[in-house]
Amino acid sequence: FAAGNSEAKSTRQGLNIAIISTPSGVDDESFNEDNYNGILAFIKNNPGAQVTPIREPSGDVAMALKTTADVVADYDVLVCTGFQFAGIGQLAIENPETKFILVDTYPTDPQGNTLELPNVYAMQFAEQESGFFAGVGAAVETKTNKVAVLNGVAYPSNVNYQYGFEAGVKYANAKFNKNVQVVELPSQAGTDVTGTNVGGNYVGSFADEAGGKVVSEQLLQKGVDLLFVAAGATGNGAFTAAKESNGKLKVIGCDVDQWNDGEYGNNNVVLTSVLKKMSLNVERVLNTIQDGTFKGGNMLLKADSDSTGYVKEANRNQLASATIEKIEAAYNEVKSGKIIPPSNFGGFTPDEFTVN
């Protein structure tokens, strides 16, 4: 079968692309959908291309690898979304004709060592930067002086968001004479991929809306009025909790502009959303495959390439103009490298982050 598929690949007019996603699928209105939108934008400009969404329902690392291996011979390009797909390194070596776009992780060999491969463009984002902008905004806007972050699973990208958020609150406390507390529920503390307790509020899944709602309601009961939601489809439960809170809880969206998700009646629960611009970068890489300039590599995408940020466009946020000025000043300091927020493996924690 593989030979036949390879033959079909070579005679097709446009790129044949598959996106293999985590359990929440490509219509999660969040992480996976943004990657999918990058492919759709490419296809719009290259109508001969096509895409097949493949959902890996378990979220299990071994199953993510098996799902990818099962279809590797059928497509020109595999877009693999999430940390679960790190282990595709050996598969990519064995299938040099297939291009891989790996989002949120770098490829590894079976022993877990990071590889850099000519047919894999792997992108990670400095989520700690976007988390930092969320923390600054939350700390400036909170009325109760209690804010929190709701996470899915303590993969590095999620811990980065959490650590950046905590540092952003610390920055705002120091710079703007605030006294804002980041609330954590000890029962929901996360354990990262090295087994380290990172605190935070982890539901344990990116596809548990009910759990997301329960933990959000617990945080609301603790006095939290602003919740940064970095939890994939689990975060939909947080949005529901905010809508049912009679205005007591607002949320900060994550990965993509979540303004539309926040609408209820004539109101909206979204303060702003912080961004990692995956669709933009997925489309950029597909363009290089199409025009023959593709180069594999492991990239860390940051504010200096406009790959992290936050929503400040009119009618898509509820930030006060003075708050936007404060976040913008912090953004410029991050972009220039003057501020380096902490990250999961950045060598220092939010507790060790200092504000000059």
Short mmCIF file of C-alpha atoms in Angstrom, two decimals:
data_model
loop_
_atom_site.label_atom_id
_atom_site.label_comp_id
_atom_site.label_asym_id
_atom_site.label_seq_id
_atom_site.Cartn_x
_atom_site.Cartn_y
_atom_site.Cartn_z
CA PHE A 1 0.00 0.00 0.00
CA ALA A 2 2.75 2.46 0.91
CA ALA A 3 4.22 2.37 -2.60
CA GLY A 4 0.86 3.09 -4.16
CA ASN A 5 0.30 5.99 -1.82
CA SER A 6 3.74 7.42 -2.60
CA GLU A 7 2.94 7.23 -6.29
CA ALA A 8 -0.36 9.03 -5.69
CA LYS A 9 1.53 11.70 -3.73
CA SER A 10 3.92 12.46 -6.56
CA THR A 11 1.24 12.80 -9.26
CA ARG A 12 -1.05 15.11 -7.30
CA GLN A 13 -1.18 18.77 -8.34
CA GLY A 14 -1.05 20.41 -4.90
CA LEU A 15 0.22 19.49 -1.46
CA ASN A 16 -1.68 16.73 0.31
CA ILE A 17 -1.66 17.75 3.98
CA ALA A 18 -2.87 16.05 7.15
CA ILE A 19 -3.23 17.74 10.51
CA ILE A 20 -3.01 15.32 13.42
CA SER A 21 -4.42 16.91 16.55
CA THR A 22 -5.00 16.28 20.21
CA PRO A 23 -8.36 15.00 21.58
CA SER A 24 -10.18 18.32 21.28
CA GLY A 25 -9.89 18.25 17.46
CA VAL A 26 -9.56 21.05 14.90
CA ASP A 27 -12.80 22.76 15.91
CA ASP A 28 -11.77 23.43 19.53
CA GLU A 29 -11.93 27.22 18.93
CA SER A 30 -8.43 27.33 20.38
CA PHE A 31 -5.00 25.76 19.83
CA ASN A 32 -5.79 23.10 17.22
CA GLU A 33 -8.20 25.28 15.27
CA ASP A 34 -5.64 28.06 14.93
CA ASN A 35 -3.16 25.62 13.37
CA TYR A 36 -5.91 24.33 11.07
CA ASN A 37 -6.74 27.90 10.05
CA GLY A 38 -3.11 28.36 8.95
CA ILE A 39 -3.51 25.37 6.61
CA LEU A 40 -6.86 26.69 5.32
CA ALA A 41 -5.27 30.08 4.61
CA PHE A 42 -2.55 28.33 2.60
CA ILE A 43 -5.13 26.28 0.64
CA LYS A 44 -7.09 29.44 -0.15
CA ASN A 45 -4.02 30.73 -2.01
CA ASN A 46 -3.12 27.27 -3.37
CA PRO A 47 -6.45 25.71 -4.37
CA GLY A 48 -4.80 22.50 -5.61
CA ALA A 49 -3.80 21.63 -2.04
CA GLN A 50 -6.02 19.69 0.34
CA VAL A 51 -6.13 18.87 4.05
CA THR A 52 -7.39 15.91 6.07
CA PRO A 53 -7.96 16.47 9.82
CA ILE A 54 -7.08 13.42 11.95
CA ARG A 55 -8.02 13.49 15.64
CA GLU A 56 -6.06 11.34 18.07
CA PRO A 57 -8.73 10.78 20.75
CA SER A 58 -6.68 9.55 23.73
CA GLY A 59 -4.04 12.24 24.22
CA ASP A 60 -1.59 9.42 24.93
CA VAL A 61 1.99 9.92 23.71
CA ALA A 62 2.36 6.38 22.33
CA MET A 63 -0.97 6.64 20.51
CA ALA A 64 0.00 10.01 19.01
CA LEU A 65 3.11 8.38 17.54
CA LYS A 66 1.16 5.34 16.26
CA THR A 67 -1.48 7.56 14.63
CA THR A 68 1.25 9.51 12.85
CA ALA A 69 3.07 6.34 11.74
CA ASP A 70 -0.16 4.86 10.36
CA VAL A 71 -0.61 7.71 7.86
CA VAL A 72 2.95 8.91 7.17
CA ALA A 73 3.05 7.33 3.69
CA ASP A 74 -0.23 8.91 2.62
CA TYR A 75 0.62 12.62 2.79
CA ASP A 76 3.19 15.15 1.61
CA VAL A 77 3.02 17.15 4.84
CA LEU A 78 2.00 16.16 8.37
CA VAL A 79 1.15 19.00 10.75
CA CYS A 80 1.37 17.60 14.29
CA THR A 81 -0.04 19.81 17.03
CA GLY A 82 1.20 19.48 20.58
CA PHE A 83 3.82 18.09 22.91
CA GLN A 84 2.43 14.54 22.49
CA PHE A 85 4.05 14.40 19.03
CA ALA A 86 7.65 15.05 20.12
CA GLY A 87 8.56 11.39 19.54
CA ILE A 88 8.20 11.54 15.73
CA GLY A 89 11.98 11.91 15.30
CA GLN A 90 12.71 8.33 14.21
CA LEU A 91 9.62 8.28 11.99
CA ALA A 92 10.80 11.46 10.25
CA ILE A 93 14.27 9.95 9.68
CA GLU A 94 12.67 6.84 8.14
CA ASN A 95 10.40 8.95 5.89
CA PRO A 96 12.67 11.67 4.48
CA GLU A 97 10.25 12.50 1.64
CA THR A 98 7.52 13.53 4.07
CA LYS A 99 7.69 17.04 5.53
CA PHE A 100 6.67 17.48 9.15
CA ILE A 101 5.47 20.69 10.78
CA LEU A 102 5.68 20.17 14.53
CA VAL A 103 3.92 22.72 16.71
CA ASP A 104 4.77 23.30 20.39
CA THR A 105 7.66 20.85 20.60
CA TYR A 106 10.93 19.77 19.00
CA PRO A 107 11.42 16.23 17.64
CA THR A 108 13.10 13.63 19.82
CA ASP A 109 14.63 10.20 19.30
CA PRO A 110 13.27 7.13 21.17
CA GLN A 111 15.53 8.00 24.13
CA GLY A 112 14.03 11.48 24.38
CA ASN A 113 17.04 13.36 23.00
CA THR A 114 16.22 16.42 20.91
CA LEU A 115 16.94 16.12 17.19
CA GLU A 116 17.18 18.69 14.41
CA LEU A 117 16.09 17.17 11.10
CA PRO A 118 16.07 18.43 7.49
CA ASN A 119 12.43 17.40 6.91
CA VAL A 120 11.01 18.70 10.21
CA TYR A 121 10.18 22.35 10.87
CA ALA A 122 9.52 22.39 14.61
CA MET A 123 8.19 25.51 16.24
CA GLN A 124 7.99 26.35 19.89
CA PHE A 125 6.66 29.65 21.15
CA ALA A 126 7.77 31.72 24.09
CA GLU A 127 4.39 31.24 25.81
CA GLN A 128 5.89 32.81 28.90
CA GLU A 129 5.88 36.13 27.01
CA SER A 130 2.16 35.97 26.23
CA GLY A 131 1.49 34.71 29.77
CA PHE A 132 3.43 37.70 31.07
CA PHE A 133 1.16 40.10 29.14
CA ALA A 134 -1.87 38.30 30.62
CA GLY A 135 -0.46 38.67 34.13
CA VAL A 136 0.20 42.39 33.73
CA GLY A 137 -3.30 42.99 32.34
CA ALA A 138 -4.99 40.89 35.04
CA ALA A 139 -3.08 42.57 37.87
CA VAL A 140 -3.89 46.07 36.62
CA GLU A 141 -7.59 45.34 35.99
CA THR A 142 -8.55 43.15 38.98
CA LYS A 143 -11.01 44.61 41.50
CA THR A 144 -10.62 41.88 44.15
CA ASN A 145 -6.79 41.73 43.94
CA LYS A 146 -7.11 37.97 43.35
CA VAL A 147 -6.32 36.45 39.98
CA ALA A 148 -5.52 32.93 38.78
CA VAL A 149 -4.53 30.79 35.82
CA LEU A 150 -6.47 27.68 34.78
CA ASN A 151 -4.40 25.08 32.91
CA GLY A 152 -4.97 21.77 31.14
CA VAL A 153 -1.91 19.50 31.52
CA ALA A 154 1.53 20.56 32.80
CA TYR A 155 3.28 20.17 29.46
CA PRO A 156 6.10 22.71 28.99
CA SER A 157 3.97 25.09 26.91
CA ASN A 158 1.28 25.21 29.62
CA VAL A 159 3.80 25.69 32.45
CA ASN A 160 5.34 28.51 30.39
CA TYR A 161 1.98 30.29 30.31
CA GLN A 162 1.57 29.82 34.05
CA TYR A 163 5.08 31.01 34.92
CA GLY A 164 4.80 34.01 32.60
CA PHE A 165 1.45 34.96 34.14
CA GLU A 166 2.83 34.77 37.68
CA ALA A 167 5.81 36.94 36.67
CA GLY A 168 3.49 39.46 34.96
CA VAL A 169 1.53 39.85 38.18
CA LYS A 170 4.78 40.25 40.13
CA TYR A 171 5.91 42.92 37.62
CA ALA A 172 2.63 44.85 37.92
CA ASN A 173 2.72 44.67 41.72
CA ALA A 174 6.22 46.20 41.72
CA LYS A 175 5.72 48.75 38.92
CA PHE A 176 2.23 49.99 39.71
CA ASN A 177 2.10 49.65 43.48
CA LYS A 178 -0.42 46.80 43.35
CA ASN A 179 -0.97 44.02 45.86
CA VAL A 180 -2.41 41.26 43.72
CA GLN A 181 -2.35 37.61 44.75
CA VAL A 182 -2.16 34.66 42.34
CA VAL A 183 -4.57 32.07 43.79
CA GLU A 184 -3.69 28.37 43.56
CA LEU A 185 -5.70 25.37 44.75
CA PRO A 186 -3.24 22.88 46.28
CA SER A 187 -5.43 19.98 45.11
CA GLN A 188 -4.99 21.10 41.48
CA ALA A 189 -1.21 21.58 41.53
CA GLY A 190 0.50 20.42 38.35
CA THR A 191 3.45 18.07 37.92
CA ASP A 192 5.64 18.87 34.92
CA VAL A 193 7.31 16.37 32.58
CA THR A 194 10.30 16.03 34.95
CA GLY A 195 8.01 15.22 37.91
CA THR A 196 8.44 18.64 39.52
CA ASN A 197 5.47 20.19 41.32
CA VAL A 198 4.82 23.49 39.53
CA GLY A 199 1.71 24.56 41.48
CA GLY A 200 -0.96 26.33 39.45
CA ASN A 201 -4.46 25.03 38.78
CA TYR A 202 -4.31 22.04 36.43
CA VAL A 203 -7.47 20.20 35.46
CA GLY A 204 -5.42 17.31 34.03
CA SER A 205 -6.89 17.33 30.52
CA PHE A 206 -7.35 19.61 27.52
CA ALA A 207 -10.79 18.12 26.83
CA ASP A 208 -12.66 18.22 30.17
CA GLU A 209 -15.17 21.07 30.05
CA ALA A 210 -16.97 19.88 33.19
CA GLY A 211 -13.70 19.82 35.14
CA GLY A 212 -12.78 23.25 33.80
CA LYS A 213 -16.06 24.65 35.08
CA VAL A 214 -15.73 23.05 38.52
CA VAL A 215 -12.18 24.36 39.12
CA SER A 216 -13.14 27.83 37.81
CA GLU A 217 -16.09 27.96 40.23
CA GLN A 218 -13.77 26.97 43.09
CA LEU A 219 -11.43 29.83 42.17
CA LEU A 220 -14.38 32.24 41.96
CA GLN A 221 -15.39 31.20 45.49
CA LYS A 222 -11.84 32.10 46.62
CA GLY A 223 -12.41 35.67 45.37
CA VAL A 224 -10.77 35.43 41.93
CA ASP A 225 -12.32 37.91 39.49
CA LEU A 226 -9.88 37.46 36.58
CA LEU A 227 -8.94 34.03 35.27
CA PHE A 228 -6.31 33.39 32.59
CA VAL A 229 -7.53 30.28 30.76
CA ALA A 230 -4.81 28.16 29.09
CA ALA A 231 -6.59 24.84 28.86
CA GLY A 232 -7.75 24.03 25.32
CA ALA A 233 -11.34 22.77 25.22
CA THR A 234 -11.27 22.37 29.03
CA GLY A 235 -11.27 26.17 29.06
CA ASN A 236 -14.79 26.21 27.59
CA GLY A 237 -15.97 25.20 31.06
CA ALA A 238 -14.23 28.27 32.51
CA PHE A 239 -16.04 30.48 30.01
CA THR A 240 -19.35 28.92 31.09
CA ALA A 241 -18.53 29.54 34.75
CA ALA A 242 -17.73 33.19 33.94
CA LYS A 243 -21.00 33.63 32.02
CA GLU A 244 -22.95 32.21 34.96
CA SER A 245 -21.14 34.37 37.55
CA ASN A 246 -23.33 37.48 37.14
CA GLY A 247 -20.35 39.61 36.17
CA LYS A 248 -18.11 38.48 39.03
CA LEU A 249 -15.62 36.61 36.84
CA LYS A 250 -13.90 37.64 33.62
CA VAL A 251 -11.45 35.55 31.61
CA ILE A 252 -8.33 36.15 29.54
CA GLY A 253 -8.33 33.95 26.45
CA CYS A 254 -5.30 32.06 25.23
CA ASP A 255 -3.50 31.09 22.01
CA VAL A 256 -6.09 32.81 19.78
CA ASP A 257 -8.55 35.73 19.95
CA GLN A 258 -11.39 34.21 22.00
CA TRP A 259 -13.66 37.27 22.01
CA ASN A 260 -16.45 35.45 20.15
CA ASP A 261 -16.40 32.64 22.73
CA GLY A 262 -17.01 35.16 25.49
CA GLU A 263 -20.28 36.55 24.15
CA TYR A 264 -23.50 36.02 26.07
CA GLY A 265 -26.54 38.23 25.48
CA ASN A 266 -25.21 41.77 25.04
CA ASN A 267 -22.24 41.07 27.32
CA ASN A 268 -18.82 39.47 27.04
CA VAL A 269 -16.68 37.75 29.70
CA VAL A 270 -13.38 38.17 27.80
CA LEU A 271 -11.07 40.91 29.09
CA THR A 272 -8.55 40.23 26.29
CA SER A 273 -6.78 37.22 24.78
CA VAL A 274 -3.06 36.52 24.58
CA LEU A 275 -1.68 35.05 21.41
CA LYS A 276 0.83 32.72 19.95
CA LYS A 277 0.53 33.13 16.24
CA MET A 278 0.54 29.55 15.07
CA SER A 279 -1.68 30.00 12.00
CA LEU A 280 0.64 32.69 10.68
CA ASN A 281 3.70 30.49 11.09
CA VAL A 282 2.09 27.26 9.80
CA GLU A 283 1.07 29.15 6.65
CA ARG A 284 4.60 30.59 6.32
CA VAL A 285 6.14 27.09 6.44
CA LEU A 286 3.65 25.60 3.97
CA ASN A 287 4.54 28.42 1.57
CA THR A 288 8.21 27.41 1.77
CA ILE A 289 7.31 23.78 1.02
CA GLN A 290 5.24 24.93 -1.94
CA ASP A 291 7.95 27.17 -3.41
CA GLY A 292 10.85 24.81 -2.73
CA THR A 293 12.66 26.92 -0.13
CA PHE A 294 11.71 24.73 2.88
CA LYS A 295 14.38 24.24 5.53
CA GLY A 296 13.99 22.03 8.57
CA GLY A 297 14.98 23.33 11.98
CA ASN A 298 13.95 23.89 15.58
CA MET A 299 12.64 27.43 16.04
CA LEU A 300 11.73 29.38 19.17
CA LEU A 301 9.28 32.06 18.04
CA LYS A 302 8.96 35.20 20.14
CA ALA A 303 7.70 38.78 20.21
CA ASP A 304 10.60 39.88 18.02
CA SER A 305 8.94 38.07 15.05
CA ASP A 306 5.45 39.15 16.15
CA SER A 307 4.76 35.53 17.11
CA THR A 308 3.57 36.31 20.67
CA GLY A 309 1.28 39.10 21.77
CA TYR A 310 -2.17 40.08 23.00
CA VAL A 311 -5.42 41.45 21.58
CA LYS A 312 -5.67 45.23 21.76
CA GLU A 313 -7.90 45.84 18.71
CA ALA A 314 -11.04 47.89 19.37
CA ASN A 315 -14.21 45.86 20.03
CA ARG A 316 -12.19 42.68 20.72
CA ASN A 317 -11.15 43.45 24.32
CA GLN A 318 -12.33 45.28 27.45
CA LEU A 319 -8.98 46.64 28.64
CA ALA A 320 -8.90 50.25 29.81
CA SER A 321 -6.73 52.43 27.58
CA ALA A 322 -4.40 53.06 30.53
CA THR A 323 -4.00 49.28 30.94
CA ILE A 324 -3.12 48.88 27.26
CA GLU A 325 -0.42 51.55 27.71
CA LYS A 326 1.04 49.58 30.63
CA ILE A 327 0.97 46.25 28.76
CA GLU A 328 2.42 47.91 25.66
CA ALA A 329 5.36 49.25 27.69
CA ALA A 330 5.94 45.73 29.08
CA TYR A 331 5.58 44.27 25.57
CA ASN A 332 8.32 46.53 24.24
CA GLU A 333 10.61 45.54 27.12
CA VAL A 334 10.00 41.85 26.37
CA LYS A 335 10.48 42.38 22.63
CA SER A 336 13.82 44.13 23.19
CA GLY A 337 14.99 41.42 25.61
CA LYS A 338 15.11 43.74 28.62
CA ILE A 339 12.51 41.54 30.36
CA ILE A 340 12.89 37.76 30.14
CA PRO A 341 9.93 36.02 31.78
CA PRO A 342 10.52 32.66 33.49
CA SER A 343 9.68 29.44 31.66
CA ASN A 344 9.46 25.74 32.51
CA PHE A 345 13.08 25.04 31.51
CA GLY A 346 14.41 28.60 31.44
CA GLY A 347 16.60 28.15 34.49
CA PHE A 348 14.57 30.22 36.96
CA THR A 349 11.08 30.21 38.47
CA PRO A 350 8.55 33.03 38.96
CA ASP A 351 9.74 33.26 42.58
CA GLU A 352 13.23 34.04 41.28
CA PHE A 353 12.02 36.55 38.67
CA THR A 354 13.13 40.04 39.63
CA VAL A 355 11.72 43.41 38.56
CA ASN A 356 14.24 46.19 37.97
#
